[in-house]
Structures are given as structure tokens and as C-alpha cells.
Amino acid sequence: MSKFLYENYKDYFRVGAAVSGIILMNDAERDELFQNMKRRMEEFKKNFKPQPGMPAFKFPEPQPYPMGDMPDKKLAAEQFNLVVAENECKMGSIYRGENQFDFSGADKLLAFAKQNNQAMRWHTLVWHNQSPRWIFEDGNGGKASKELLEERLKKYIFTVGERYKDDICSVDVVNECISDKNFVLRDGADRSQWFDILGPDYVDKAFFWAKEAFPNSSLVINDYNLEMIEGKRQGMYKLVKGMKERGVPVDTVGLQMHINIKNPPISEIEQTIELYGSLGLNVIVTEMEVSAYVDKDFEHPDPRREYDQAFLEQQAERYYQIFECFKKEAKAGILKDVVLWGVTDRMSWKNNFPVPGRTDAPLLFDGEGEPKAAFDRLCKD
Ligand code: G3I
């Protein structure tokens, strides 16, 4: 058995991690980010107007980042054979204006991946979140026309492809396009300006352009709660089945797997992987973590809890059982990669979602970078 996580699964699938640009920054860059966050939080607090009936909550105070290399960096370099950018490859981080591109964050991660002999995947080309506002506007205060937005999107996909097509193993071409309300494509009322302006066939077009731009990469349609909610799972099944019938070059479904200590049951994860496998599609896990909180409904999230040894052992068994399920589905030829959404608990987005400041412990390494019981369990046998 190896003390390197990815080596224990190399006969089944790659094991990856989302890397935040923050851990690749030097002290000066991190301090500048911290000063920015402080300023924005002060701005936010000044303009914040509590809604009637809103539970009182304390604004999370931005904490300065530790000086020197964060433990995440060394762990990301040695424990994983696949990396993805947590934020730096999103359109909002790159597409700064008409024909203006900032690839500094993406280039930094690619250099890190090459230095550590890791594969890199691209998250994400088209998403209703973290897309730059200007792209949906015509510059005269109006909405961009269908033709203008299509031209901008095509330009973006081919410019990114031109730069990275030889270095990217898989691309989340479209992210989170299935609505939680009715399990069909998100529309304008459900925050998708892509659907609103381009209509439903923006998904197909994005995949055809991505196939030309990234001829050697696998093309992924990525979403959350597919392994948790039957209606959404079937909604995605109908969408990709139709895409296949129309000859759209989608070859992989990405399961984000933002799951928790209790839900979903292993059987539902297997069922989900095999459902998309039955269409001849590959499946990858793109953003996994196992939260300590079940949070049945986000309106009434679970109260903060302690992370005692019993919880850490329970989490270790949960990770182990899920990875055994992944090994089975990899042997079945369906599951290809497993990516965790972060490295240490300290940097996890779950520390601020669904409750800002309610710290969670969803990953394999604690805030100091020490391996947790879950890591030891996955590396044991
Ligand atoms: O970069 C700005 C910085 O300049 C500013 O000072 C700071 C102040 O708030 O914000 C920074 O941007 C933050 C960004 O992360 C980079 O740290 C955004 O506010 C914050 O909203 C953004 O959160 C990311 C979130 O996606 C945005 O939707 C999380 O880190 C990231 O983990 C999360 O990842 C998503 C996947 O892409 C898709 N699936 C769900 C997953 C979790 O939401």
C-alpha cells in the first residue's frame, strides 16, 4: 500500500483535487487578496439590509492567510495525479472584455501540473454562474443579441482551446444546466442568461465547438445532485440521451458529488453511474467531498457540530465504501476519474455554504494538512 493516495487507485481511476489559486500565490499576492476581501466585506456590511424574518447571523470576518507555503500546495503536488482549478479556469476569471483574456491563473495551475507530472482538467466553459456580466450586454445598456453572444462564446471556446487543447484531459463544456425546479434546461427565470439569449440549443452548439477546439479531450456535461435526486438524475438522462441521438459529441457525465456523511446511500451512487453508463457514456466524479452536515433543508441548516473521533471514523468508513463502489464501476469500464473539491478542510467552500462561517470537515486532510482517518482508510487496503 502506498502513502500516496492516487497510487492506491491507479489501476482503477485517477484521483484528483481542485486547487484554489490562493495556494499557488506567494505571500504578497495572498496579502493583497486578503486586503481586497476585507474591503469588499466592509462594503457588503455597509450596504446589507436584513430581510424580514431572516435569522440573525454574524458576518464572517475575513482571516489573513498564513505566510509561506500552505500545506495544501505540497499535498496537492504529491497526493493526486489530476488537478482542476477551483475558480481560475471559469469564464469570469479569464474573459475580461471583447477579445481580452487573462490566462494567468490557468497558466499557473498548468505549470504546477506539469511540474508534478499530473493531468489537468478544465472547469468550466459555459456556466450560469461566474460568467462576466459584459458578455450578455450590447455595450449600449441593452442585452446582447443572439448573434453577438454566440460569436463571443465561439471566440472564447476556440481561444481557450487554441491555448490548452494539448494539455487538458477533460473539459466541463456545460456546467449545472439542469434546473432544480423542473429538471429540464435552466432558463432565464432560473438564472441562465445563456438559455435566455441563445435558446435551448446553446448546449449542443457549445459541445460541437468544444469538439473542434479540444479534439483530444473528453467532453463532459457536469451537474450536482444527480446522485441525490431521482428527478434531476432522470432529467440529465433525457438530456444526454437526446444529445447522443442528435450526434452531439458529449462522451462523459460529471457527477459533482457534493454529498454528506449520510446521504446518498451507496446503492443510489451505483445506480446513477450505471444509468449513464447504459447510454455508452463515461462517468467521472468532479467535485466530491463528504460534509459533516446532512442539512436536509438549507432553510434550516444543521447546527455547528464538533468533529470527534467517532465522526472521523464514520467519515473514514463512508469514504472507503464510496471508493470501493468507484472501483467496481471502474472495473465495469464506466467510471474514469475521481476529483475531490479541495485538499484541506481549512480551504473548503463548505466552510461558508450553506452557512457562512459554519466550519465543516469534508475532505481528507485537516486544516493543518494532517491526514485524517479517511485518508488512512483509503490508503490502507
Ligand atoms: O476573487 C475574488 C476576490 O478578488 C475577492 O476579494 C473575494 C471577496 O469575496 O472574492 C473572490 O472571489 C470568490 C471566488 O470563489 C474566488 O475565491 C467569490 O467571491 C466566491 O463566490 C467564489 O466561490 C467559488 C464558487 O464556486 C462560486 O460559485 C468557490 O470557491 C468554489 O469552490 C465554487 O465551486 C463550485 C463549482 O465551480 C461548481 N459546482 C459547485 C461548486 C461549489 O459551489
Short mmCIF file of C-alpha atoms and ligand atoms in Angstrom, two decimals, residues 18 20-22 25 32-41 65 85-88 90 93 123-124 127 129-130 172 175-176 222-224 256 258 286-287 289 341 347-350 353, ligand 1:
data_model
loop_
_atom_site.label_atom_id
_atom_site.label_comp_id
_atom_site.label_asym_id
_atom_site.label_seq_id
_atom_site.Cartn_x
_atom_site.Cartn_y
_atom_site.Cartn_z
CA ALA A 18 -9.50 21.10 -7.01
CA SER A 20 -7.50 27.09 -5.41
CA GLY A 21 -5.30 29.76 -6.98
CA ILE A 22 -4.81 31.02 -3.41
CA MET A 25 0.08 32.51 -4.60
CA GLU A 32 -3.33 41.70 -1.47
CA LEU A 33 -6.25 39.24 -1.81
CA PHE A 34 -6.87 39.47 1.96
CA GLN A 35 -6.89 43.29 1.86
CA ASN A 36 -9.35 43.08 -1.07
CA MET A 37 -11.65 40.71 0.83
CA LYS A 38 -11.60 42.98 3.90
CA ARG A 39 -12.52 45.98 1.76
CA ARG A 40 -15.34 44.07 0.00
CA MET A 41 -16.71 42.72 3.29
CA TYR A 65 -3.80 33.71 5.05
CA ALA A 85 -8.81 24.88 -10.96
CA GLU A 86 -11.34 25.71 -8.26
CA ASN A 87 -12.02 29.14 -9.88
CA GLU A 88 -9.22 30.25 -12.21
CA LYS A 90 -14.00 29.88 -15.13
CA SER A 93 -11.69 34.76 -14.27
CA HIS A 123 -13.69 23.57 -15.22
CA THR A 124 -15.74 25.09 -16.99
CA TRP A 127 -21.98 28.18 -16.66
CA ASN A 129 -22.53 31.45 -12.50
CA GLN A 130 -19.17 33.25 -12.63
CA ASP A 172 -16.69 20.60 -18.37
CA ASN A 175 -21.98 23.15 -16.04
CA GLU A 176 -25.20 22.92 -13.98
CA ASN A 222 -21.37 18.36 -15.31
CA ASP A 223 -24.03 18.82 -12.62
CA TYR A 224 -24.86 18.40 -8.92
CA GLN A 256 -20.20 16.73 -8.73
CA HIS A 258 -21.21 17.32 -3.03
CA THR A 286 -15.77 16.03 -10.47
CA GLU A 287 -16.23 17.85 -7.13
CA GLU A 289 -16.49 15.97 -0.58
CA TRP A 341 -13.26 19.55 -4.35
CA MET A 347 -9.86 25.83 2.35
CA SER A 348 -13.14 24.03 1.64
CA TRP A 349 -16.05 26.07 0.20
CA LYS A 350 -18.24 24.13 2.67
CA PHE A 353 -22.04 27.13 2.41
O1 G3I B 1 -11.60 36.52 -6.44
C1 G3I B 1 -12.43 37.29 -5.60
C2 G3I B 1 -11.54 38.19 -4.74
O2 G3I B 1 -10.95 39.15 -5.61
C3 G3I B 1 -12.39 38.91 -3.73
O3 G3I B 1 -11.57 39.71 -2.90
C4 G3I B 1 -13.11 37.85 -2.87
C5 G3I B 1 -14.04 38.57 -1.89
O4 G3I B 1 -15.21 37.94 -1.72
O5 G3I B 1 -13.95 37.03 -3.74
C6 G3I B 1 -13.14 36.30 -4.65
O6 G3I B 1 -13.99 35.58 -5.46
C7 G3I B 1 -14.52 34.42 -4.78
C8 G3I B 1 -14.05 33.18 -5.59
O7 G3I B 1 -14.69 32.00 -5.03
C9 G3I B 1 -12.55 33.01 -5.50
O8 G3I B 1 -12.14 32.77 -4.18
C10 G3I B 1 -16.03 34.53 -4.89
O9 G3I B 1 -16.44 35.59 -4.03
C11 G3I B 1 -16.67 33.22 -4.38
O10 G3I B 1 -18.08 33.23 -4.63
C12 G3I B 1 -16.08 32.03 -5.21
O11 G3I B 1 -16.64 30.88 -4.65
C13 G3I B 1 -16.50 29.74 -5.53
C14 G3I B 1 -17.90 29.30 -6.01
O12 G3I B 1 -17.73 28.09 -6.81
C15 G3I B 1 -18.55 30.36 -6.87
O13 G3I B 1 -19.73 29.92 -7.35
C16 G3I B 1 -15.89 28.61 -4.67
O14 G3I B 1 -14.54 28.97 -4.33
C17 G3I B 1 -15.88 27.30 -5.48
O15 G3I B 1 -15.50 26.22 -4.63
C18 G3I B 1 -17.28 27.02 -6.02
O16 G3I B 1 -17.20 25.85 -6.83
C19 G3I B 1 -18.44 25.41 -7.41
C20 G3I B 1 -18.11 24.78 -8.76
O17 G3I B 1 -17.46 25.70 -9.57
C21 G3I B 1 -19.37 24.28 -9.42
N1 G3I B 1 -20.13 23.39 -8.54
C22 G3I B 1 -20.40 23.88 -7.18
C23 G3I B 1 -19.11 24.34 -6.53
C24 G3I B 1 -19.39 24.85 -5.12
O18 G3I B 1 -20.23 25.99 -5.18
#
